[in-house]
């Protein structure tokens, strides 16, 4: 076979493609490439996908935002929350001179990709990675465009101390999302002179047997207040096992973090089976104030899902609102950083990779976004109104005004 074609195939199938590096774009580009990494089939991801696409259209059809420049969005389906595939996807974006990546959705992946974002200086704007430890100075290019679980755990600790419960049991996936969320809860409970009396970690590769084994241990404990910090996509399974083991009756208190409202908001017609096992559970939801922007978006939702998905329509959840605003705030930041100024969008070679020149993976082709720092600063300076309310970051890099609603599930509401 012709060597040229062989190489071509290799590049096409391979992970890293050669990018056009070192070319300075003109001052007013016609398009700006942005990427997004989410899990299309998850409760958060399918809602976010529709919201992000709608937001890009809204930005592109409103000349007041980017003054004619268009956002060009490339979305990738991270089917699993695997860190490795996230790396591959993030690196692929460098091929098309992507200036920012929306996502990733999962905190586990955010930890891994943040290292890459630091290196190529491309801001990551995650609307769903809530692990509090992602705010650290270690990850300057990670921007959380949703609320940190630090605030959610403060709310949970408030509930626990309000009812004067002394000790709680926690059930969580044993990964970055679970462990770091629970660590924050431990700190917040300690502030209220309460504590975690037993931790029941679950394998992130979940099956019913391992849930049952964990819950058997939980049932042996003295404390009857159980906090569930899980994922929307399998949290109900844990409650179902608990119901089968007779642990949903009186005497137990179950508090679910916002994964449960995410499921309920997304799937309004939950099977009646799940309906039984969630009775009496307390849960939280990120609170977004009522506004005209929010009402308009909510009223467009059924149209948006009907035209964009061939599957059953699904409801809008809080993460969908934050996903929409992530695009708006990025567009405003791009405008402030580049399009209203003489600053150019350009990429250059990464000198620390020059020793990898040649080689099958072409690592030397990974380029650095020269304006990355400027864009990052501009993102953190944004001050606009969105569907989630005022969008503005405080000096810790958290969105202002974190607030949660507390919901007690009784009947169907
Ligand atoms: C931006 O690009 C224009 C034309 O390509 C060039 O004249 C100008 O010096 C560049 N500005 C910066 C800040 O690099
Ligand atoms: C999507 O998720 C649903 C339930 O969460 C599952 O039944 C279905 O098989 C998934 N589809 C794909 C393509 O993964
Ligand atoms: C929009 O771009 C045009 C030229 O492309 C420029 O004359 C005009 O001032 C810009 N408007 C804003 C609001 O930046
Ligand atoms: C780069 O852009 C091309 C053309 O729009 C597209 O086919 C390709 O999938 C993009 N690659 C990535 C990694 O986004
Ligand atoms: C929904 O779509 C239909 C047809 O495209 C349109 O007439 C209607 O105004 C839309 N409704 C909303 C609330 O956007
Ligand atoms: C942010 O915007 C609001 C309303 O548009 C304004 O009142 C406030 O002063 C702005 N804050 C900063 C720091 O610019």
Short mmCIF file of C-alpha atoms and ligand atoms in Angstrom, two decimals:
data_model
loop_
_atom_site.label_atom_id
_atom_site.label_comp_id
_atom_site.label_asym_id
_atom_site.label_seq_id
_atom_site.Cartn_x
_atom_site.Cartn_y
_atom_site.Cartn_z
CA UNK A 1 0.00 0.00 0.00
CA UNK A 2 1.08 3.51 -0.70
CA UNK A 3 2.92 4.79 2.34
CA UNK A 4 1.16 8.13 2.19
CA UNK A 5 -2.26 6.56 2.48
CA UNK A 6 -1.10 4.29 5.26
CA UNK A 7 0.04 7.29 7.23
CA UNK A 8 -3.17 9.10 6.43
CA UNK A 9 -5.20 6.21 7.79
CA UNK A 10 -3.01 6.02 10.82
CA UNK A 11 -3.54 9.65 11.61
CA UNK A 12 -7.23 9.41 11.01
CA UNK A 13 -7.61 6.47 13.36
CA UNK A 14 -4.91 7.57 15.72
CA UNK A 15 -5.32 9.76 18.70
CA UNK A 16 -3.34 12.79 17.76
CA UNK A 17 -3.63 14.63 14.55
CA UNK A 18 -1.26 17.21 13.25
CA UNK A 19 -2.58 20.69 13.78
CA UNK A 20 -1.77 23.89 12.04
CA UNK A 21 0.35 25.45 14.67
CA UNK A 22 1.97 28.79 14.94
CA UNK A 23 -0.39 30.55 12.59
CA UNK A 24 -1.61 33.88 13.87
CA UNK A 25 -5.25 34.41 12.95
CA UNK A 26 -6.52 37.77 11.85
CA UNK A 27 -7.95 40.10 14.42
CA UNK A 28 -11.61 39.40 13.70
CA UNK A 29 -12.06 35.71 12.99
CA UNK A 30 -15.26 34.56 11.28
CA UNK A 31 -15.49 31.57 13.55
CA UNK A 32 -14.11 30.58 16.91
CA UNK A 33 -13.88 26.85 17.73
CA UNK A 34 -15.09 25.61 21.07
CA UNK A 35 -15.34 22.01 22.27
CA UNK A 36 -17.64 20.19 24.67
CA UNK A 37 -17.19 16.86 26.45
CA UNK A 38 -20.26 15.27 28.02
CA UNK A 39 -22.01 11.91 28.37
CA UNK A 40 -24.91 12.18 25.94
CA UNK A 41 -26.91 9.35 27.51
CA UNK A 42 -26.74 10.48 31.13
CA UNK A 43 -29.43 12.53 32.89
CA UNK A 44 -27.16 15.54 33.10
CA UNK A 45 -25.55 15.08 29.70
CA UNK A 46 -28.65 14.71 27.55
CA UNK A 47 -30.18 17.84 29.06
CA UNK A 48 -26.91 19.76 28.80
CA UNK A 49 -26.47 18.76 25.14
CA UNK A 50 -29.77 20.35 24.15
CA UNK A 51 -29.10 23.41 26.33
CA UNK A 52 -25.59 23.95 24.93
CA UNK A 53 -26.74 23.63 21.32
CA UNK A 54 -29.54 26.10 21.96
CA UNK A 55 -27.15 28.51 23.64
CA UNK A 56 -24.70 28.41 20.73
CA UNK A 57 -27.54 29.17 18.32
CA UNK A 58 -28.74 32.02 20.49
CA UNK A 59 -25.25 33.52 20.67
CA UNK A 60 -24.72 33.15 16.92
CA UNK A 61 -28.04 34.72 16.05
CA UNK A 62 -27.50 37.74 18.31
CA UNK A 63 -24.98 40.13 16.74
CA UNK A 64 -24.83 42.09 19.99
CA UNK A 65 -22.81 39.30 21.63
CA UNK A 66 -19.99 38.49 19.21
CA UNK A 67 -20.59 41.13 16.55
CA UNK A 68 -20.75 38.70 13.63
CA UNK A 69 -18.18 36.16 14.72
CA UNK A 70 -19.72 32.69 15.07
CA UNK A 71 -19.05 30.03 17.65
CA UNK A 72 -18.37 26.66 16.11
CA UNK A 73 -19.12 23.89 18.56
CA UNK A 74 -17.67 20.37 18.42
CA UNK A 75 -19.23 17.97 20.95
CA UNK A 76 -17.76 14.67 22.07
CA UNK A 77 -19.62 11.88 23.79
CA UNK A 78 -17.66 10.66 26.80
CA UNK A 79 -19.68 7.49 27.11
CA UNK A 80 -17.95 6.50 30.32
CA UNK A 81 -16.61 8.76 32.98
CA UNK A 82 -13.21 7.23 32.20
CA UNK A 83 -10.30 9.60 32.68
CA UNK A 84 -8.32 8.00 29.87
CA UNK A 85 -10.91 8.60 27.15
CA UNK A 86 -11.27 12.14 28.44
CA UNK A 87 -7.59 12.73 27.77
CA UNK A 88 -7.94 11.46 24.24
CA UNK A 89 -10.94 13.69 23.59
CA UNK A 90 -9.31 16.76 25.09
CA UNK A 91 -6.19 16.25 22.98
CA UNK A 92 -8.24 15.83 19.83
CA UNK A 93 -9.68 19.30 20.30
CA UNK A 94 -6.23 20.81 19.93
CA UNK A 95 -6.35 19.68 16.32
CA UNK A 96 -8.90 22.36 15.47
CA UNK A 97 -7.49 25.27 17.45
CA UNK A 98 -10.15 25.06 20.13
CA UNK A 99 -10.04 28.06 22.47
CA UNK A 100 -12.12 26.61 25.30
CA UNK A 101 -13.67 23.30 26.30
CA UNK A 102 -17.08 23.11 27.93
CA UNK A 103 -17.09 20.29 30.43
CA UNK A 104 -16.14 17.69 31.26
CA UNK A 105 -19.29 16.63 32.98
CA UNK A 106 -17.66 14.25 35.46
CA UNK A 107 -15.40 15.38 38.27
CA UNK A 108 -13.18 12.32 37.84
CA UNK A 109 -12.47 13.30 34.25
CA UNK A 110 -12.09 16.97 35.19
CA UNK A 111 -9.16 16.09 37.44
CA UNK A 112 -7.37 14.36 34.60
CA UNK A 113 -8.14 16.82 31.82
CA UNK A 114 -7.22 19.80 34.00
CA UNK A 115 -3.58 18.74 33.69
CA UNK A 116 -3.88 18.95 29.91
CA UNK A 117 -5.75 22.25 30.06
CA UNK A 118 -2.91 23.70 32.11
CA UNK A 119 -0.38 22.58 29.54
CA UNK A 120 -2.18 23.78 26.40
CA UNK A 121 -3.65 26.82 28.23
CA UNK A 122 -7.21 26.17 27.15
CA UNK A 123 -9.84 27.02 29.79
CA UNK A 124 -12.16 24.20 30.88
CA UNK A 125 -15.62 25.42 31.83
CA UNK A 126 -17.47 22.67 33.65
CA UNK A 127 -21.19 23.05 34.33
CA UNK A 128 -21.42 19.77 36.25
CA UNK A 129 -18.12 18.80 37.91
CA UNK A 130 -18.99 19.70 41.50
CA UNK A 131 -16.05 18.12 43.37
CA UNK A 132 -14.88 20.90 45.75
CA UNK A 133 -11.18 20.04 45.35
CA UNK A 134 -11.21 21.08 41.68
CA UNK A 135 -11.02 24.73 42.77
CA UNK A 136 -7.46 24.26 43.92
CA UNK A 137 -4.52 26.33 42.76
CA UNK A 138 -3.28 23.16 41.09
CA UNK A 139 -5.91 23.59 38.35
CA UNK A 140 -5.87 27.26 37.27
CA UNK A 141 -7.52 26.52 33.90
CA UNK A 142 -10.47 24.73 35.48
CA UNK A 143 -13.44 27.06 35.88
CA UNK A 144 -16.53 25.71 37.61
CA UNK A 145 -19.61 27.23 36.01
CA UNK A 146 -21.92 25.57 38.52
CA UNK A 147 -22.00 25.39 42.31
CA UNK A 148 -19.32 23.53 44.24
CA UNK A 149 -20.41 20.65 46.46
CA UNK A 150 -18.78 22.59 49.26
CA UNK A 151 -21.96 24.67 49.45
CA UNK A 152 -24.25 21.70 49.02
CA UNK A 153 -22.50 19.95 51.91
CA UNK A 154 -22.86 23.08 54.05
CA UNK A 155 -26.60 22.87 53.34
CA UNK A 156 -26.68 19.18 54.28
CA UNK A 157 -24.81 19.93 57.52
CA UNK A 158 -27.35 22.69 58.26
CA UNK A 159 -30.21 20.21 57.87
CA UNK A 160 -28.46 17.68 60.13
CA UNK A 161 -27.75 20.21 62.84
CA UNK A 162 -31.23 21.77 62.57
CA UNK A 163 -32.78 18.41 63.51
CA UNK A 164 -30.10 17.91 66.18
CA UNK A 165 -28.85 14.65 64.76
CA UNK A 166 -25.39 13.97 66.16
CA UNK A 167 -23.96 11.49 63.68
CA UNK A 168 -24.63 10.39 60.13
CA UNK A 169 -23.72 7.52 57.83
CA UNK A 170 -22.53 8.35 54.33
CA UNK A 171 -22.82 6.25 51.17
CA UNK A 172 -20.82 7.43 48.15
CA UNK A 173 -18.86 6.19 45.15
CA UNK A 174 -15.21 5.71 46.04
CA UNK A 175 -13.87 8.17 43.44
CA UNK A 176 -12.88 11.85 43.35
CA UNK A 177 -16.48 13.00 43.22
CA UNK A 178 -17.61 10.86 46.16
CA UNK A 179 -14.56 11.10 48.41
CA UNK A 180 -14.00 14.83 48.05
CA UNK A 181 -17.68 15.62 48.47
CA UNK A 182 -17.79 13.54 51.65
CA UNK A 183 -14.57 15.14 52.93
CA UNK A 184 -16.27 18.54 52.56
CA UNK A 185 -19.32 17.19 54.39
CA UNK A 186 -17.10 15.98 57.23
CA UNK A 187 -15.63 19.49 57.61
CA UNK A 188 -19.02 21.18 57.51
CA UNK A 189 -20.48 18.74 60.06
CA UNK A 190 -17.51 19.30 62.36
CA UNK A 191 -18.28 23.05 62.29
CA UNK A 192 -21.70 22.13 63.66
CA UNK A 193 -20.31 19.66 66.23
CA UNK A 194 -21.75 16.71 64.33
CA UNK A 195 -19.83 13.86 62.74
CA UNK A 196 -19.76 11.05 60.22
CA UNK A 197 -19.98 7.83 62.24
CA UNK A 198 -19.62 5.38 59.36
CA UNK A 199 -18.51 5.59 55.72
CA UNK A 200 -19.81 3.11 53.16
CA UNK A 201 -17.86 3.59 49.91
CA UNK A 202 -19.26 1.91 46.81
CA UNK A 203 -17.22 0.74 43.86
CA UNK A 204 -17.77 3.16 40.96
CA UNK A 205 -18.24 0.01 38.85
CA UNK A 206 -21.48 -0.75 40.52
CA UNK A 207 -23.56 -3.89 40.87
CA UNK A 208 -26.47 -4.89 43.08
CA UNK A 209 -24.44 -7.34 45.09
CA UNK A 210 -21.90 -4.75 46.19
CA UNK A 211 -24.70 -2.32 47.07
CA UNK A 212 -26.35 -5.03 49.18
CA UNK A 213 -23.09 -5.81 50.99
CA UNK A 214 -22.59 -2.15 51.82
CA UNK A 215 -26.13 -1.69 53.04
CA UNK A 216 -25.88 -4.78 55.28
CA UNK A 217 -23.06 -3.02 57.11
CA UNK A 218 -25.02 0.23 57.22
CA UNK A 219 -28.02 -1.58 58.78
CA UNK A 220 -25.79 -2.78 61.64
CA UNK A 221 -24.89 0.75 62.67
CA UNK A 222 -26.52 2.74 65.45
CA UNK A 223 -27.09 5.87 63.42
CA UNK A 224 -30.23 5.92 61.31
CA UNK A 225 -29.47 9.12 59.40
CA UNK A 226 -28.03 8.20 56.02
CA UNK A 227 -26.62 10.62 53.47
CA UNK A 228 -26.49 9.45 49.87
CA UNK A 229 -23.99 11.31 47.71
CA UNK A 230 -24.31 9.38 44.45
CA UNK A 231 -24.68 9.78 40.68
CA UNK A 232 -27.97 10.53 39.00
CA UNK A 233 -27.53 7.56 36.72
CA UNK A 234 -27.48 4.85 39.37
CA UNK A 235 -28.51 6.41 42.66
CA UNK A 236 -32.04 5.01 42.44
CA UNK A 237 -30.61 1.50 42.37
CA UNK A 238 -29.22 2.05 45.88
CA UNK A 239 -32.57 3.27 47.19
CA UNK A 240 -34.28 0.30 45.58
CA UNK A 241 -31.96 -2.17 47.31
CA UNK A 242 -32.53 -0.31 50.60
CA UNK A 243 -36.28 -0.61 50.14
CA UNK A 244 -35.99 -4.34 49.50
CA UNK A 245 -33.97 -4.67 52.70
CA UNK A 246 -36.67 -2.85 54.67
CA UNK A 247 -34.49 0.18 55.32
CA UNK A 248 -36.91 2.79 54.01
CA UNK A 249 -39.33 2.45 56.91
CA UNK A 250 -39.77 4.68 59.91
CA UNK A 251 -36.73 5.06 62.07
CA UNK A 252 -34.51 5.87 59.09
CA UNK A 253 -33.80 9.31 57.65
CA UNK A 254 -32.47 9.43 54.09
CA UNK A 255 -30.91 12.58 52.69
CA UNK A 256 -29.95 12.48 49.00
CA UNK A 257 -27.73 15.16 47.50
CA UNK A 258 -28.95 16.84 44.33
CA UNK A 259 -28.51 13.75 42.13
CA UNK A 260 -32.05 12.77 43.08
CA UNK A 261 -33.70 16.02 42.00
CA UNK A 262 -31.68 15.79 38.79
CA UNK A 263 -33.28 12.42 38.07
CA UNK A 264 -36.76 13.57 39.08
CA UNK A 265 -36.56 16.76 37.02
CA UNK A 266 -35.23 14.91 33.98
CA UNK A 267 -37.59 11.91 34.09
CA UNK A 268 -40.94 13.30 35.26
CA UNK A 269 -42.59 9.92 34.69
CA UNK A 270 -40.39 7.80 36.93
CA UNK A 271 -41.59 4.22 37.19
CA UNK A 272 -43.89 3.72 40.14
CA UNK A 273 -41.39 1.25 41.55
CA UNK A 274 -38.87 4.03 42.08
CA UNK A 275 -41.74 6.17 43.33
CA UNK A 276 -42.08 3.85 46.33
CA UNK A 277 -38.44 3.79 47.26
CA UNK A 278 -38.06 7.56 47.25
CA UNK A 279 -40.99 8.30 49.57
CA UNK A 280 -39.97 10.45 52.51
CA UNK A 281 -36.46 11.10 51.22
CA UNK A 282 -35.02 14.58 51.72
CA UNK A 283 -33.09 15.95 48.76
CA UNK A 284 -31.53 19.18 47.51
CA UNK A 285 -31.60 21.16 44.29
CA UNK A 286 -29.42 24.07 43.20
CA UNK A 287 -31.59 27.14 43.50
CA UNK A 288 -31.78 29.61 40.62
CA UNK A 289 -33.86 32.74 41.10
CA UNK A 290 -36.92 33.36 39.00
CA UNK A 291 -36.31 35.76 36.11
CA UNK A 292 -37.68 36.55 32.71
CA UNK A 293 -34.67 34.93 31.02
CA UNK A 294 -35.25 31.73 32.99
CA UNK A 295 -39.00 31.69 32.30
CA UNK A 296 -38.40 32.15 28.59
CA UNK A 297 -35.90 29.33 28.46
CA UNK A 298 -38.12 26.99 30.48
CA UNK A 299 -41.02 27.70 28.15
CA UNK A 300 -38.87 26.89 25.10
CA UNK A 301 -37.73 23.59 26.59
CA UNK A 302 -40.34 21.18 25.27
CA UNK A 303 -39.87 22.66 21.80
CA UNK A 304 -36.13 22.25 22.07
CA UNK A 305 -36.27 18.62 23.14
CA UNK A 306 -38.93 17.79 20.59
CA UNK A 307 -36.91 19.16 17.69
CA UNK A 308 -33.50 17.93 18.77
CA UNK A 309 -34.03 14.40 20.00
CA UNK A 310 -35.85 11.47 18.50
CA UNK A 311 -36.28 9.90 21.92
CA UNK A 312 -38.95 10.58 24.51
CA UNK A 313 -38.95 14.17 25.62
CA UNK A 314 -37.26 14.82 28.93
CA UNK A 315 -37.43 17.56 31.51
CA UNK A 316 -35.00 20.38 32.14
CA UNK A 317 -32.80 20.09 35.23
CA UNK A 318 -30.66 22.63 37.08
CA UNK A 319 -27.50 21.50 35.29
CA UNK A 320 -29.15 22.29 31.97
CA UNK A 321 -29.57 25.89 33.08
CA UNK A 322 -25.91 26.12 34.09
CA UNK A 323 -24.86 24.50 30.80
CA UNK A 324 -26.79 27.15 28.87
CA UNK A 325 -25.18 29.96 30.85
CA UNK A 326 -21.73 28.46 30.39
CA UNK A 327 -21.97 29.17 26.66
CA UNK A 328 -23.26 32.71 27.24
CA UNK A 329 -20.51 33.56 29.66
CA UNK A 330 -17.87 32.09 27.37
CA UNK A 331 -19.18 34.16 24.46
CA UNK A 332 -19.06 37.35 26.53
CA UNK A 333 -15.57 36.54 27.73
CA UNK A 334 -14.40 35.90 24.16
CA UNK A 335 -15.82 39.21 23.09
CA UNK A 336 -14.18 41.09 25.94
CA UNK A 337 -10.85 39.33 25.51
CA UNK A 338 -10.40 39.30 21.74
CA UNK A 339 -13.10 40.59 19.52
CA UNK A 340 -13.38 44.05 20.99
CA UNK A 341 -9.62 44.45 21.16
CA UNK A 342 -6.56 44.04 19.02
CA UNK A 343 -5.63 40.81 20.78
CA UNK A 344 -5.40 37.89 18.32
CA UNK A 345 -6.45 34.27 18.64
CA UNK A 346 -3.33 32.29 17.83
CA UNK A 347 -1.62 29.04 18.75
CA UNK A 348 2.02 28.14 19.01
CA UNK A 349 4.15 25.06 19.47
CA UNK A 350 4.84 23.78 22.92
CA UNK A 351 8.62 24.00 23.40
CA UNK A 352 8.60 21.36 26.13
CA UNK A 353 7.33 18.83 23.58
CA UNK A 354 9.97 19.53 20.92
CA UNK A 355 11.98 16.50 22.00
CA UNK A 356 9.04 14.33 20.90
CA UNK A 357 9.31 15.52 17.28
CA UNK A 358 8.43 12.70 14.91
CA UNK A 359 7.25 9.52 16.56
CA UNK A 360 3.91 7.88 16.03
CA UNK A 361 1.88 10.07 18.34
CA UNK A 362 3.10 13.45 17.07
CA UNK A 363 3.02 14.93 20.51
CA UNK A 364 5.04 17.86 19.22
CA UNK A 365 1.95 18.93 17.27
CA UNK A 366 0.05 19.78 20.45
CA UNK A 367 -0.15 23.53 20.39
CA UNK A 368 -0.55 26.09 23.12
CA UNK A 369 -3.34 28.67 22.95
CA UNK A 370 -1.42 31.96 23.20
CA UNK A 371 -4.46 33.87 24.42
CA UNK A 372 -5.42 31.26 27.01
CA UNK A 373 -4.47 33.34 30.01
CA UNK A 374 -6.25 36.40 28.64
CA UNK A 375 -9.41 34.38 27.98
CA UNK A 376 -9.25 32.76 31.41
CA UNK A 377 -8.99 36.15 33.12
CA UNK A 378 -11.81 37.45 30.98
CA UNK A 379 -14.04 34.49 31.94
CA UNK A 380 -13.40 35.15 35.62
CA UNK A 381 -14.31 38.85 35.14
CA UNK A 382 -17.65 38.17 33.46
CA UNK A 383 -20.61 40.02 34.96
CA UNK A 384 -23.83 39.19 33.10
CA UNK A 385 -27.36 37.98 33.76
CA UNK A 386 -28.19 34.49 32.61
CA UNK A 387 -30.94 31.92 33.04
CA UNK A 388 -29.40 30.94 36.41
CA UNK A 389 -29.33 34.55 37.66
CA UNK A 390 -26.31 36.85 37.93
CA UNK A 391 -23.20 35.18 36.62
CA UNK A 392 -20.12 36.43 38.35
CA UNK A 393 -17.20 34.74 40.08
CA UNK A 394 -15.83 35.68 43.46
CA UNK A 395 -12.12 35.76 44.20
CA UNK A 396 -12.11 32.01 45.05
CA UNK A 397 -13.37 31.20 41.55
CA UNK A 398 -16.84 30.21 42.79
CA UNK A 399 -20.04 31.57 41.33
CA UNK A 400 -21.67 34.10 43.63
CA UNK A 401 -24.83 33.40 45.64
CA UNK A 402 -24.83 29.62 46.05
CA UNK A 403 -28.24 28.47 47.30
CA UNK A 404 -30.08 25.17 47.57
CA UNK A 405 -33.70 24.17 47.83
CA UNK A 406 -34.55 21.38 50.27
CA UNK A 407 -37.24 19.02 49.05
CA UNK A 408 -39.09 16.32 50.97
CA UNK A 409 -40.54 13.80 48.56
CA UNK A 410 -44.12 12.94 49.43
CA UNK A 411 -46.43 11.36 46.91
CA UNK A 412 -45.42 12.57 43.49
CA UNK A 413 -43.98 15.90 44.46
C1 LIG B 1 -2.86 40.66 15.37
O1 LIG B 1 -2.83 40.36 13.99
C2 LIG B 1 -2.61 41.51 13.16
C3 LIG B 1 -2.73 41.08 11.71
O2 LIG B 1 -2.52 39.73 11.57
C4 LIG B 1 -1.23 42.07 13.50
O3 LIG B 1 -1.00 43.24 12.71
C5 LIG B 1 -1.18 42.45 14.96
O4 LIG B 1 0.11 42.88 15.33
C6 LIG B 1 -1.55 41.24 15.83
N1 LIG B 1 -1.66 41.69 17.20
C7 LIG B 1 -1.11 41.03 18.25
C8 LIG B 1 -1.35 41.61 19.60
O5 LIG B 1 -0.45 40.03 18.10
C1 LIG B 2 -29.00 4.99 27.78
O1 LIG B 2 -29.42 4.91 29.13
C2 LIG B 2 -30.55 4.08 29.32
C3 LIG B 2 -30.95 4.15 30.78
O2 LIG B 2 -30.14 4.97 31.53
C4 LIG B 2 -30.19 2.65 28.91
O3 LIG B 2 -31.33 1.83 29.07
C5 LIG B 2 -29.76 2.65 27.46
O4 LIG B 2 -29.34 1.36 27.09
C6 LIG B 2 -28.62 3.62 27.25
N1 LIG B 2 -28.33 3.70 25.82
C7 LIG B 2 -27.10 3.65 25.35
C8 LIG B 2 -26.96 3.77 23.88
O5 LIG B 2 -26.12 3.54 26.08
C1 LIG B 3 -18.63 45.31 14.96
O1 LIG B 3 -17.68 45.13 13.93
C2 LIG B 3 -17.59 46.24 13.02
C3 LIG B 3 -16.59 45.92 11.95
O2 LIG B 3 -16.52 44.55 11.71
C4 LIG B 3 -17.17 47.48 13.79
O3 LIG B 3 -17.17 48.59 12.91
C5 LIG B 3 -18.14 47.72 14.93
O4 LIG B 3 -17.67 48.81 15.73
C6 LIG B 3 -18.25 46.50 15.82
N1 LIG B 3 -19.26 46.71 16.83
C7 LIG B 3 -19.04 46.48 18.12
C8 LIG B 3 -20.20 46.73 19.03
O5 LIG B 3 -17.97 46.04 18.53
C1 LIG B 4 -12.12 19.34 13.38
O1 LIG B 4 -12.93 19.96 12.38
C2 LIG B 4 -13.36 19.08 11.34
C3 LIG B 4 -14.08 19.89 10.30
O2 LIG B 4 -15.06 20.69 10.85
C4 LIG B 4 -14.24 18.00 11.96
O3 LIG B 4 -14.65 17.09 10.97
C5 LIG B 4 -13.44 17.26 13.04
O4 LIG B 4 -14.28 16.31 13.67
C6 LIG B 4 -12.92 18.24 14.06
N1 LIG B 4 -12.09 17.53 15.02
C7 LIG B 4 -12.24 17.64 16.33
C8 LIG B 4 -11.35 16.81 17.17
O5 LIG B 4 -13.06 18.38 16.82
C1 LIG B 5 -42.61 25.87 19.43
O1 LIG B 5 -42.41 25.63 18.04
C2 LIG B 5 -43.51 26.05 17.23
C3 LIG B 5 -43.23 25.62 15.79
O2 LIG B 5 -41.88 25.64 15.50
C4 LIG B 5 -43.67 27.55 17.35
O3 LIG B 5 -44.78 27.99 16.57
C5 LIG B 5 -43.92 27.91 18.82
O4 LIG B 5 -43.98 29.31 18.97
C6 LIG B 5 -42.81 27.36 19.66
N1 LIG B 5 -43.13 27.60 21.06
C7 LIG B 5 -42.27 28.19 21.90
C8 LIG B 5 -42.75 28.35 23.30
O5 LIG B 5 -41.14 28.56 21.57
C1 LIG B 6 -22.13 43.84 37.57
O1 LIG B 6 -23.31 44.16 36.87
C2 LIG B 6 -24.29 44.76 37.69
C3 LIG B 6 -25.56 44.95 36.89
O2 LIG B 6 -25.34 44.94 35.52
C4 LIG B 6 -23.77 46.10 38.23
O3 LIG B 6 -24.72 46.70 39.08
C5 LIG B 6 -22.49 45.83 39.03
O4 LIG B 6 -21.92 47.05 39.46
C6 LIG B 6 -21.49 45.08 38.17
N1 LIG B 6 -20.36 44.71 39.02
C7 LIG B 6 -19.10 44.91 38.66
C8 LIG B 6 -18.05 44.50 39.64
O5 LIG B 6 -18.80 45.41 37.60
#
